[in-house]
XYZ file of C-alpha atoms in Angstrom:
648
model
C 5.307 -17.433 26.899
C 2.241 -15.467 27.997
C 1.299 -12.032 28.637
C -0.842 -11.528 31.394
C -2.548 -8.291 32.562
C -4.231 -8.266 35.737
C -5.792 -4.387 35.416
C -9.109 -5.144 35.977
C -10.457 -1.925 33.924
C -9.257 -0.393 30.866
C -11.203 2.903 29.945
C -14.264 1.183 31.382
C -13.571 -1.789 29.918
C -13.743 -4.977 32.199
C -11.362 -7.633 30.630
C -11.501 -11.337 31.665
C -9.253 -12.029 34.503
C -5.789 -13.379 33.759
C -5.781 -12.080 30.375
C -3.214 -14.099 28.631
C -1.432 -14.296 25.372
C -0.072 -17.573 24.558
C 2.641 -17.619 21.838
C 4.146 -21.405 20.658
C 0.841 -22.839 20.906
C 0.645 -26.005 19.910
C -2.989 -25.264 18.487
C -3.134 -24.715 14.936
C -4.967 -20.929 15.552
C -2.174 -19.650 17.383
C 0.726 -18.118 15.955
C 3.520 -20.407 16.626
C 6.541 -18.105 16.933
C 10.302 -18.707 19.170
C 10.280 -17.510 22.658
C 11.361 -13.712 22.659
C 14.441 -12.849 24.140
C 15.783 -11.185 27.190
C 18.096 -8.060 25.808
C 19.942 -5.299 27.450
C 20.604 -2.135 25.805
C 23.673 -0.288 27.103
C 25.436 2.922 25.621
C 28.940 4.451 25.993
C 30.076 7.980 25.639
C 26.810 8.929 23.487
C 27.158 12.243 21.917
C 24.754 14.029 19.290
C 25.532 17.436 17.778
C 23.526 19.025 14.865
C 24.471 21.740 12.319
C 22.502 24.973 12.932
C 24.303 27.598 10.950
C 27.573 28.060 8.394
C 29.723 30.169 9.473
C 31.500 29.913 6.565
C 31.840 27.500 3.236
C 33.740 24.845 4.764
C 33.161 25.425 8.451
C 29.380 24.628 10.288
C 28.357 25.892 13.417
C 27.439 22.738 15.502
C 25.112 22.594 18.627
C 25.935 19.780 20.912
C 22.629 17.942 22.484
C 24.264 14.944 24.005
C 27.558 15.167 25.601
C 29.254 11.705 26.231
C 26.974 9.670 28.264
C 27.040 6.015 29.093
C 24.023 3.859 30.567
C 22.321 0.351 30.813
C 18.367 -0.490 30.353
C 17.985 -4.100 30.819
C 15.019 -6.528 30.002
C 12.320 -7.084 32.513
C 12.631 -3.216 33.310
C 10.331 -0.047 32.658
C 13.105 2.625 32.586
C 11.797 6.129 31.957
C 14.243 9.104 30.769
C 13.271 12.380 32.313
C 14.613 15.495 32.400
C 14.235 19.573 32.119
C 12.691 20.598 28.777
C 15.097 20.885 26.083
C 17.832 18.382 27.976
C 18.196 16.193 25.181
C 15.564 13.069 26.751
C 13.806 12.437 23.244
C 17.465 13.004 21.110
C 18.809 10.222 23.351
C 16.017 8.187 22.483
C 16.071 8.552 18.863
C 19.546 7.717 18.933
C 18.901 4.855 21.240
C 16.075 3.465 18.733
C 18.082 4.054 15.605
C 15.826 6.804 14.436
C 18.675 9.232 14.368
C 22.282 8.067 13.579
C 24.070 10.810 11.347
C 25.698 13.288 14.084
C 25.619 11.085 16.496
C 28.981 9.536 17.856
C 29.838 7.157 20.711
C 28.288 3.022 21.116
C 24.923 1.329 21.784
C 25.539 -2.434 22.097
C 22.355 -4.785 22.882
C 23.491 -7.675 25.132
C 26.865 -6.204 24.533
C 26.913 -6.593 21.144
C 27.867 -3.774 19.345
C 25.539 -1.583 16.926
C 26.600 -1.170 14.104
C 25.312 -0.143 10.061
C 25.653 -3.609 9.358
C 23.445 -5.269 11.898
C 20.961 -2.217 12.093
C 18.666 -4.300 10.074
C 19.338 -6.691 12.455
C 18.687 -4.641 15.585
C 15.717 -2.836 13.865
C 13.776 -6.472 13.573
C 13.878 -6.786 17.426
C 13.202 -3.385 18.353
C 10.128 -0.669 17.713
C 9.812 2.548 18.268
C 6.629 4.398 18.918
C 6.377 7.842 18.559
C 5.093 10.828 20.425
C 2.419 11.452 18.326
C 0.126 8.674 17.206
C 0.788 7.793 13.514
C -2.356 5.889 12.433
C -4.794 5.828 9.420
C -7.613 7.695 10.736
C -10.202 6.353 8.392
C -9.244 2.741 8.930
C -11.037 0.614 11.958
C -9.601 -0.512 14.671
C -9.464 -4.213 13.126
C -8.550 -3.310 9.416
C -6.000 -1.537 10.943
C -4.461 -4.717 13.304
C -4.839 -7.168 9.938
C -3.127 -4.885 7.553
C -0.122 -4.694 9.826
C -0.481 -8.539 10.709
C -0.645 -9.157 7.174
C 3.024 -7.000 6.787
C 4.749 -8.212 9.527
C 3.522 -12.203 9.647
C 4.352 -12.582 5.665
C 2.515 -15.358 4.183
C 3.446 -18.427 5.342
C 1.242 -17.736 8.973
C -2.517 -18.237 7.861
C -5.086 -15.765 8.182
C -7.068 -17.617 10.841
C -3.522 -17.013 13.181
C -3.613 -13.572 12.408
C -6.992 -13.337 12.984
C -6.487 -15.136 16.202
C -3.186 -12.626 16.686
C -5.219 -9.375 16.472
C -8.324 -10.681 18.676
C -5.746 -11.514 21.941
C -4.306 -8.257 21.328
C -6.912 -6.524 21.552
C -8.563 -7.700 24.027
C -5.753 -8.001 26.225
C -5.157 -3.732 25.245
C -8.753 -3.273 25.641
C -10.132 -2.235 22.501
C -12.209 -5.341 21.360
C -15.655 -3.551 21.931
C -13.717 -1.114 19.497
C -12.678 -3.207 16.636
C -15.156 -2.114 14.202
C -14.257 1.888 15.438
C -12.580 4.544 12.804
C -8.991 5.518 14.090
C -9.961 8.809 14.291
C -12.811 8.348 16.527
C -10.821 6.895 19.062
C -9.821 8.671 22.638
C -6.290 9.485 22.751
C -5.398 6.920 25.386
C -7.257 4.427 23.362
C -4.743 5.544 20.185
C -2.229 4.901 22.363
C -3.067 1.569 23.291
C -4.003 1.268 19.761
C -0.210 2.295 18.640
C 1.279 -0.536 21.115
C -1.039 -3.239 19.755
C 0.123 -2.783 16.019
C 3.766 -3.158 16.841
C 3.209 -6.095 19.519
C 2.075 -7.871 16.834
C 6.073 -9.378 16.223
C 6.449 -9.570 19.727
C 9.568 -7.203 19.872
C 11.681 -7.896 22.977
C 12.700 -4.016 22.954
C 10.185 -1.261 22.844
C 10.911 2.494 22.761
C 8.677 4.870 23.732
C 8.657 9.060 23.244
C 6.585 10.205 25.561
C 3.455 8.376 25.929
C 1.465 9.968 27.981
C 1.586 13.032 26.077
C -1.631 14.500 25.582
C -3.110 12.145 27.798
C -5.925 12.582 31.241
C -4.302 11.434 34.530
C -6.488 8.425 33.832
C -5.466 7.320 30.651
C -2.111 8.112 31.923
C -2.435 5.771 34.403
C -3.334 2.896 32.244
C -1.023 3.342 30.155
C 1.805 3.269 32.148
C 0.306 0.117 33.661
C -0.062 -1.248 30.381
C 3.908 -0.616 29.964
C 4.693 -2.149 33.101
C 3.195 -5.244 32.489
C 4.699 -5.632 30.019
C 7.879 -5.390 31.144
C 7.553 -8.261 33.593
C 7.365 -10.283 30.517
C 10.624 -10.063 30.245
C 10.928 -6.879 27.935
C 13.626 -4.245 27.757
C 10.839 -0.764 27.896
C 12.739 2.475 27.415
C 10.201 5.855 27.352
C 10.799 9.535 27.918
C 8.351 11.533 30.477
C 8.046 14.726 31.442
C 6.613 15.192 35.213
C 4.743 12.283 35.669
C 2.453 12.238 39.098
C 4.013 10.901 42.001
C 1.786 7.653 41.627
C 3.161 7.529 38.135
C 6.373 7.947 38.856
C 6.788 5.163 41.132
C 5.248 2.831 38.534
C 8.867 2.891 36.658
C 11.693 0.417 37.858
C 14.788 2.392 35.924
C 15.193 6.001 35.991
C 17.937 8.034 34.044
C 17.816 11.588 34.701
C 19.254 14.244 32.263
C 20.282 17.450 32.122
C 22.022 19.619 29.529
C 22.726 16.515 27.453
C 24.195 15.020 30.415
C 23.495 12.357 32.801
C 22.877 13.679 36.240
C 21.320 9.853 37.760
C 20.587 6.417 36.606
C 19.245 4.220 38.782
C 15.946 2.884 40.596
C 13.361 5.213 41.350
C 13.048 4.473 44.491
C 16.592 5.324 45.787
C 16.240 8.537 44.547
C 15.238 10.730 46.765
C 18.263 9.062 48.941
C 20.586 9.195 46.388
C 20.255 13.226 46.211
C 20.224 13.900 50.042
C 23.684 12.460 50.101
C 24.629 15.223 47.998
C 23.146 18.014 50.011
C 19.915 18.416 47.546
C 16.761 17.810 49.885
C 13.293 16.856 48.627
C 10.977 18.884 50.549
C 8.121 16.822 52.339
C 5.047 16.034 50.162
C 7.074 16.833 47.327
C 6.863 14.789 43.961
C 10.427 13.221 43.497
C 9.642 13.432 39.798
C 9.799 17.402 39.940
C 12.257 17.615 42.131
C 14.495 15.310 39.874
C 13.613 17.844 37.355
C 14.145 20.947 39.453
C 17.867 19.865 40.275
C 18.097 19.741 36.724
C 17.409 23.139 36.182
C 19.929 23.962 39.011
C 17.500 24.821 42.243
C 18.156 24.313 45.238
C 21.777 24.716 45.076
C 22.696 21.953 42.763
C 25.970 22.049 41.118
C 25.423 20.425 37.369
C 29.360 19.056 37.152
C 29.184 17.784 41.081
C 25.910 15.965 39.459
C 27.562 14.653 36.367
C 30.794 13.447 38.518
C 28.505 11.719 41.013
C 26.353 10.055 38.485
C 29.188 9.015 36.402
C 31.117 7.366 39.318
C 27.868 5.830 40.709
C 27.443 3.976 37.330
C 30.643 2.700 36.967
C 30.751 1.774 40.628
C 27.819 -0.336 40.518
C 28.633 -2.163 37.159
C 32.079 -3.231 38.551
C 30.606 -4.641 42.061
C 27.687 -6.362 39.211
C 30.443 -8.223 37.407
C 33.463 -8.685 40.434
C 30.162 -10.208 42.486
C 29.393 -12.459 39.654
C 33.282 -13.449 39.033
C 33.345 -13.925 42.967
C 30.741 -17.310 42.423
C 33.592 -18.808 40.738
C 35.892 -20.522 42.558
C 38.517 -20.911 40.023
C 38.721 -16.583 40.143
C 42.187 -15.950 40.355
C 43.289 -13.182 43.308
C 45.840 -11.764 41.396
C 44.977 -8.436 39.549
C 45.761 -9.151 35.801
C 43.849 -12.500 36.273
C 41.238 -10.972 38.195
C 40.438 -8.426 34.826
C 40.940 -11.119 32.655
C 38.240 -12.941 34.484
C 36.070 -9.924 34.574
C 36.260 -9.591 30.803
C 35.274 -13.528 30.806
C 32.160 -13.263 33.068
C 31.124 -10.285 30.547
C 31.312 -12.404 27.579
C 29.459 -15.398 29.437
C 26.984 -13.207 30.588
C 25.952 -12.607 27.154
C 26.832 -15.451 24.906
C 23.447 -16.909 26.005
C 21.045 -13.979 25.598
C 23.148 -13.471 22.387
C 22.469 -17.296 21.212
C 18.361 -16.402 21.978
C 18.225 -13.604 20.254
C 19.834 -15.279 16.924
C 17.674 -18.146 17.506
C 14.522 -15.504 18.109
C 15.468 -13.976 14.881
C 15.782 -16.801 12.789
C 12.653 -18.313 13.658
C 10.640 -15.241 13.216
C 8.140 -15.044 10.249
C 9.892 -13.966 6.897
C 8.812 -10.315 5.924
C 6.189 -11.009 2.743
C 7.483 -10.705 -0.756
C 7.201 -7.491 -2.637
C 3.861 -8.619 -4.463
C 2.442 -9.305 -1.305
C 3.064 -5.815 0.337
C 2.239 -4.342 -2.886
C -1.602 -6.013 -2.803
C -1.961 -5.199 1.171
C -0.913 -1.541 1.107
C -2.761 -1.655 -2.763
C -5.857 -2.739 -0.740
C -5.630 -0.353 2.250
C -4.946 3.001 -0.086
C -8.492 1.596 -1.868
C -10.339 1.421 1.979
C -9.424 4.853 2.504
C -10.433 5.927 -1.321
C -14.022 4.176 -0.705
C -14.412 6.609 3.040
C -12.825 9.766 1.019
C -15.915 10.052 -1.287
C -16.035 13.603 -0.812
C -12.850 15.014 -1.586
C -12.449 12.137 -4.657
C -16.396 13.267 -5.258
C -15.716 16.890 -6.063
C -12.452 16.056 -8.054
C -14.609 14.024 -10.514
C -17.429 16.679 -10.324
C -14.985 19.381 -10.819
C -13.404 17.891 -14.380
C -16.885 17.496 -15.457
C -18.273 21.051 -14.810
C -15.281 23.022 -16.386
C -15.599 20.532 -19.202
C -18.667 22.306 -19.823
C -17.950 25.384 -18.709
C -15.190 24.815 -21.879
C -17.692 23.695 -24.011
C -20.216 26.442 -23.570
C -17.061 29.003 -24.050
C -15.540 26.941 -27.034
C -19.018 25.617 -28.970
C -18.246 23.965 -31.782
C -14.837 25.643 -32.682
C -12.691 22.701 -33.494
C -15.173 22.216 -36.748
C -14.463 25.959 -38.315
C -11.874 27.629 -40.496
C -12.930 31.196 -38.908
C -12.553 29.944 -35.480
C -8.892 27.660 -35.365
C -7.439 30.176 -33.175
C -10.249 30.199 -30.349
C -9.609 26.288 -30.310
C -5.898 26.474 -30.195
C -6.668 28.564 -27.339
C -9.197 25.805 -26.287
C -6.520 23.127 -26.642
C -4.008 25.542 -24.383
C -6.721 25.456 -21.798
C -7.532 21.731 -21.932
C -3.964 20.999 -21.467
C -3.438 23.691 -18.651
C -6.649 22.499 -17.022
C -5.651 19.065 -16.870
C -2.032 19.652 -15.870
C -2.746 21.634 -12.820
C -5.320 19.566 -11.661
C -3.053 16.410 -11.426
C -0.313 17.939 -10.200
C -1.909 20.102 -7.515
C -4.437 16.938 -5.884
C -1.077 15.133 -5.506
C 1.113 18.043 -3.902
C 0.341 17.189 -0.347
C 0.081 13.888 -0.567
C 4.300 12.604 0.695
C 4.113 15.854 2.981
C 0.704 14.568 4.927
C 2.226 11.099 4.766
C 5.485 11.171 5.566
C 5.532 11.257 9.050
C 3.158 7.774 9.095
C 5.279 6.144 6.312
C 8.403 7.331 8.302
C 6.977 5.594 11.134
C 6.146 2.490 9.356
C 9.353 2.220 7.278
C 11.244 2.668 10.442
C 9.629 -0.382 12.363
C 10.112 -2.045 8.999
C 6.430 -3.029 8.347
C 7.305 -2.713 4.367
C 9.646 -1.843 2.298
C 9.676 1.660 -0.214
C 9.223 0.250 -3.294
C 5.672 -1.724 -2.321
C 4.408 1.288 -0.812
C 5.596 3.719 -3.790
C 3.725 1.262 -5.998
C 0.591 1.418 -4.037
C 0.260 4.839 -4.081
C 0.612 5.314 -7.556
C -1.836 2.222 -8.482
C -4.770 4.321 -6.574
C -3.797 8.003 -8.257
C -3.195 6.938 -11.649
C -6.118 5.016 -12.570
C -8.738 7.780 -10.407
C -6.264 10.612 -12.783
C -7.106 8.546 -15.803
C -10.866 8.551 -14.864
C -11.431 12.469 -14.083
C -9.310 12.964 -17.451
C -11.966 10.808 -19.379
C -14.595 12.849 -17.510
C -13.199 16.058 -18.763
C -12.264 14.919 -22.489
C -15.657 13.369 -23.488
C -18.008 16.483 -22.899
C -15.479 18.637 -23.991
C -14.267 16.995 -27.411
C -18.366 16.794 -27.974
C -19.289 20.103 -27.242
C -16.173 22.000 -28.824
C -17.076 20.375 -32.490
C -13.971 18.580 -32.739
C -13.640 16.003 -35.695
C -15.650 13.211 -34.717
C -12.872 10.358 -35.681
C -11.993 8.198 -33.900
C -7.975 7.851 -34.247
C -8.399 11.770 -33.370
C -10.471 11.040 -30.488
C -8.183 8.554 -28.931
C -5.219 10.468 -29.823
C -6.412 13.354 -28.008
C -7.538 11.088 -24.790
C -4.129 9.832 -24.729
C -1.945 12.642 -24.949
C -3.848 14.801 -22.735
C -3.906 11.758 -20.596
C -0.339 10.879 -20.659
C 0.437 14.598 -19.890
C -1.944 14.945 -17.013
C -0.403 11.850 -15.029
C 2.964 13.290 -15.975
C 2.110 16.547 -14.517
C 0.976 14.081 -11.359
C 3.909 12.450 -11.185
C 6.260 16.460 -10.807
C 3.315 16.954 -8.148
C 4.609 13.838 -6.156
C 8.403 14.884 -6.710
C 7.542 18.451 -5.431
C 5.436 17.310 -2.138
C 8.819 14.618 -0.911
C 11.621 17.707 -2.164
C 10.107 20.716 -0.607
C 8.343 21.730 2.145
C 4.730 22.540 1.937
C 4.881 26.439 1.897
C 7.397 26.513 -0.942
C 5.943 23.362 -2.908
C 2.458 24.597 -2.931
C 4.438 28.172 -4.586
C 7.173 26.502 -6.725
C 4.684 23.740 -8.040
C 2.571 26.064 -10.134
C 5.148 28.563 -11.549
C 6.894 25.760 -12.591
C 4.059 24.606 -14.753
C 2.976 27.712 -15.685
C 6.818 28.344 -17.017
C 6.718 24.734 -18.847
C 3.599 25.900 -20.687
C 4.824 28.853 -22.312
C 7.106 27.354 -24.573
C 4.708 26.198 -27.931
C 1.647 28.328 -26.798
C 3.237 31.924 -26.213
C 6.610 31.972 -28.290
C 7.930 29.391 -31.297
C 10.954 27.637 -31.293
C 12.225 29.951 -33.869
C 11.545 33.413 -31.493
C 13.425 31.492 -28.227
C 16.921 32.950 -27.249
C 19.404 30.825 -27.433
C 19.258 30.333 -23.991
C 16.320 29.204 -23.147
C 16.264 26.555 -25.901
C 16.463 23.727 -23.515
C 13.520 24.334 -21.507
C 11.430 24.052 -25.067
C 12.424 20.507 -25.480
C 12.696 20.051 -21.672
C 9.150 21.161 -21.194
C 6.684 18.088 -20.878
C 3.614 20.430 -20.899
C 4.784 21.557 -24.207
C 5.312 18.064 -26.035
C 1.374 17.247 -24.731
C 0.397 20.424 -25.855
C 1.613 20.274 -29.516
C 0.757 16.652 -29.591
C -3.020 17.714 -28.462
C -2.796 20.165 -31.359
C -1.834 17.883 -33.897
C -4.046 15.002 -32.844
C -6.914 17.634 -34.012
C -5.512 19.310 -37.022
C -2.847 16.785 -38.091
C -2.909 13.765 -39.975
C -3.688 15.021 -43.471
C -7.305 16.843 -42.029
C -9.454 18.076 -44.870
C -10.119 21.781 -45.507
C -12.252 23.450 -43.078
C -15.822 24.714 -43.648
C -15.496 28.828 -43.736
C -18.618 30.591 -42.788
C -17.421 34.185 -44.060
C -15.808 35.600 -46.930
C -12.217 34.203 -46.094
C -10.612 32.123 -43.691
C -6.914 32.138 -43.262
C -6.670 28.660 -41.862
C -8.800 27.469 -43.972
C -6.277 24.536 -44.676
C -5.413 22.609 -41.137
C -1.610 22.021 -42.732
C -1.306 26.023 -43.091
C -2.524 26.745 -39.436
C -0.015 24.156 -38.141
C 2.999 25.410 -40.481
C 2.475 28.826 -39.433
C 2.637 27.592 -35.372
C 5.500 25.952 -36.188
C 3.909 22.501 -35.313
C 3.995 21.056 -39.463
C 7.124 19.148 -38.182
C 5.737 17.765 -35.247
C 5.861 14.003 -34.560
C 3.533 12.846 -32.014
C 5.094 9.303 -31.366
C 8.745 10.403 -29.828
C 6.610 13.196 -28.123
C 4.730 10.339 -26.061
C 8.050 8.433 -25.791
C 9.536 11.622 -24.290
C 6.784 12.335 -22.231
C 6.396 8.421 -20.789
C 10.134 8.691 -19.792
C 9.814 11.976 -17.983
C 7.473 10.397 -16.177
C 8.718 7.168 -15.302
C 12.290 9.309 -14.404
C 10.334 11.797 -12.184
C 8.791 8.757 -10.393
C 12.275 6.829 -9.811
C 13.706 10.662 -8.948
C 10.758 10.653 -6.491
C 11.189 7.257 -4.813
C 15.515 8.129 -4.310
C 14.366 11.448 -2.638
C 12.236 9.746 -0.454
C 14.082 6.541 0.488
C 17.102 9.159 1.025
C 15.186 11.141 3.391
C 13.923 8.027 5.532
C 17.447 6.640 5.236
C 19.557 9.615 5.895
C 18.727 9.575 9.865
């Protein structure tokens, strides 16, 4: 099985001529994987509403997209959807690809097997779907880029030299090899485009779905791409993209062409025969016109077009040619009975054989494709891709680090040598209030945005299953916690110093871990807030959350809280670090401290603390409390996400 391109320039790029990709070579370089399969994908009485008000508790006001519609894309075809803006092209899609299944109603059946939520894993394996815009890590190269998905999709049981050997065909056959060692982000659209197709060819899916690719795109780039597409659907694959007015000399690059309108099917059928196809119904192209706009005008109801006359037609056309498909087949057999019930019975029969053998490759295709890696495998490649981007982020890491270590002595200037005073216990309390505050905030804000600038690449990714949640969860984490950890250090060390706090160790360490441990906790809300919410309210609700957390212990005792508001004292994370932080410093049986005036009141560390209302405090189930929090945020973080890549 090869692909072959025969283009002889690709953004100025002169490729050997045939370009081919050899898969089930015999040579020990070359990925050995099963031939891919031929596969239809047909749909019956498709229908998508969505909910877009309440008009009361138990009754939603729906908007219908998709209205019933039935069609066929088969393999070896480029099929473009088009259609008036706002006619429901890209919702068909989604549905189509599995990206959007809840309010959507009707069948989609690939080599007339039925879809359904238990072979969606199944389907999803032979399928991708690349989006309109181009989800890519814009600090990774070209190359890094190619391996890290090779390395997620080819598991470990295909060697690296494969891969390697995997990512060069690809892209040179795309077009990008004097671009391997380029940033993502410093690419031309086209060549992100080209870039996009490349990291999901990499499994060789025999169905590829496409929302609008040319979007954003020069006529040129346009043009190649489109090329690009229909090569590669003379290799056999089933190519389903939406467009919206292509050129004329695009247009006729497409084999397939199902036209919508209102939600609604209004043609389906070769792009050639269009033109013809409308005439017959009174709707005449004007000369020199493109057929692609004019398809689109009779959407829109100009020149006289009648949308139910257009949904009849199209309707009967379809079913029209699919019986004279299967009664022509039936007719090769000479044991076809005339009569009518055998003649359906046969019918059914020629369906079924039709497919039992495309059906039989693509079990055998899926069987013999490469097992998915183990967890601890995507774990260490997405582990070692989060670090690639760390290492080209040194700015924004830079000035976090640079940050902790100027307010630490910014504190220390304010603060000098107050933790080692009798007269001065209540400028370090507020000291310790600030340290904890300081640190809080600035884990839980550098997180915030994290899910809400990544979600729409790890919904991509998750979707054409290069991992799986709990690998890339993991990963994330591993690269915020320790560089937390480290700006906390950077903080605590000048700042213990310079404030005069007792210079003992257990107090030292004490205070590095609870101020620690409530830092990454605070990191961990920060995470939880950025999946929830949307940006506007997270980067609002994150803060006065925190800021209500921290009252409790600092501004009011337990003693002075209404009865009411009890809960959010022992709730409060932020105020289990803080008193912990507090007792690190004047717990532990500290000696009296040195009074530089006539009289101290908290002279004696055990009266300050009894007087706070902290005597009683236990440090050990704090840190408990506070580790749980944490690790229950995180798994409360990880369902909200999984449910919101799930719940399609």
């Amino acid at each position: 099985m090869s692909i072959t391109l025969t283009e002889t320039k690709v953004n100025g790029e002169t490729p050997k001529e045939p370009m081919e990709f050899f898969l089930g070579s015999a040579n020990n370089n070359k990925p050995n994987f099963p031939k891919r399969p031929e596969i239809d994908v047909s749909f019956r009485d498709v229908s998508y509403s969505v909910v877009t008000s309440w008009q009361s508790a138990l009754k939603p006001a729906k908007k219908t997209i998709l209205h019933g519609i039935s069609g066929e894309f088969r393999a070896g075809e480029l099929t473009a959807i088009m259609g008036p803006s706002g006619a429901g092209k890209s919702t068909l899609l989604n549905v189509l690809a599995g990206y959007k299944i809840k309010g959507s109603q009707g069948s989609v059946m690939y080599n007339g097997r039925l879809r359904t939520p238990e072979n969606m894993e199944h389907f999803l394996r032979l399928s991708c779907y690349i989006q309109q815009d181009d989800y890519l890590r814009p600090r990774l190269t070209v190359q890094e880029s190619m391996m890290i998905a090779a390395h997620l999709k080819l598991g470990i049981n295909v060697s690296y030299e494969q891969k390697m050997y995997q990512v060069i065909e690809l892209l040179e056959i795309l077009g990008l090899t004097n671009h391997a060692n380029t940033k993502t982000k410093c690419l031309s659209g086209g060549q992100k485009k080209r870039l996009s197709v490349a990291l999901e060819l990499i499994t060789n899916p025999p169905i590829i779905f496409l929302d609008e690719p040319t979007s954003g795109l020069d006529s040129t780039s346009c043009l190649q791409c489109v090329r690009l597409l229909k090569e590669l659907s003379r290799q056999g694959r089933t190519i389903i993209c939406t467009i919206h007015q292509p050129t004329a000399l695009l247009f006729e690059k497409f084999d397939h062409l199902y036209g919508v309108a209102n939600g609604e099917c209004i043609y389906q059928g070769s792009t050639k025969d269009l033109v013809t196809y409308f005439s017959k119904l009174d709707l005449r192209c004007p000369p020199y016109h493109n057929p692609a706009d004019f398809l689109i005008d009779v959407g829109m109801g100009e020149y006289g077009a009648d949308h139910r006359a257009l949904v009849q037609s199209a309707s009967s056309q379809y079913r029209s040619e699919r019986a004279d498909e299967i009664i022509t087949s039936q007719d090769d057999d000479p044991s076809t009975s005339h009569t009518k019930k055998r003649k359906e019975k046969g019918l059914r029969m020629t369906v079924l054989r039709k497919h039992q053998q495309k059906t039989t490759d693509v079990l055998e295709f899926c069987k013999k494709q490469p097992s998915p890696p183990p967890l601890w495998a995507q774990t260490y490649r997405l582990l070692c891709r989060n670090i690639i981007t760390l290492r080209r982020n040194t700015v924004q890491f830079g000035l976090r680090m640079l940050a902790h270590l100027f307010i630490s002595f910014v504190f220390g200037y304010l603060y000098y040598d107050a933790g080692s005073k009798a007269d001065s216990v209540l400028g370090n309390y507020v000291f310790l209030y600030g340290t904890t505050l300081f640190l809080v905030y600035t884990g839980h804000m550098a997180v915030l945005l994290s899910f809400p600038l990544e979600m729409g690449v790890l919904k991509h990714e998750y979707i054409n299953r290069w991992y799986s949640l709990g690998p890339y969860m993991i990963a994330t984490i591993l690269v915020e916690l320790p560089f937390q950890v480290l700006c906390c250090l950077i903080y605590n060390v000048p700042a213990y110093y310079c404030t005069g706090q007792p210079l003992e160790l257990h107090r030292f360490i004490s205070f590095v871990v609870y101020s620690t441990v409530t830092s990454l906790t605070a990191q961990s809300v920060g995470f939880l807030y950025g999946a929830i919410l949307p940006i506007t309210i997270a980067v609002f609700l994150g803060p006065v959350t925190i800021v209500l957390m921290s009252v409790f212990g600092f501004a009011i005792r337990l003693k002075d809280i209404p009865f009411y508001f009890v809960w959010m004292h022992h709730f409060s994370f932020v105020r289990a670090g803080f008193q912990s932080l507090v007792f690190s410093i004047y717990g532990y049986d500290r000696e009296q401290l040195p009074c530089e005036t006539k009289y101290c009141h908290f002279k004696y560390p055990v009266k300050f603390l009894t007087e706070m209302d902290f005597a009683e405090i236990d440090p050990i189930p704090q840190l408990v409390y506070i580790c749980v929090f944490c690790f229950c945020v995180y798994f409360l973080t990880a369902f909200v996400i999984w449910r919101r890549l799930n719940c399609r």
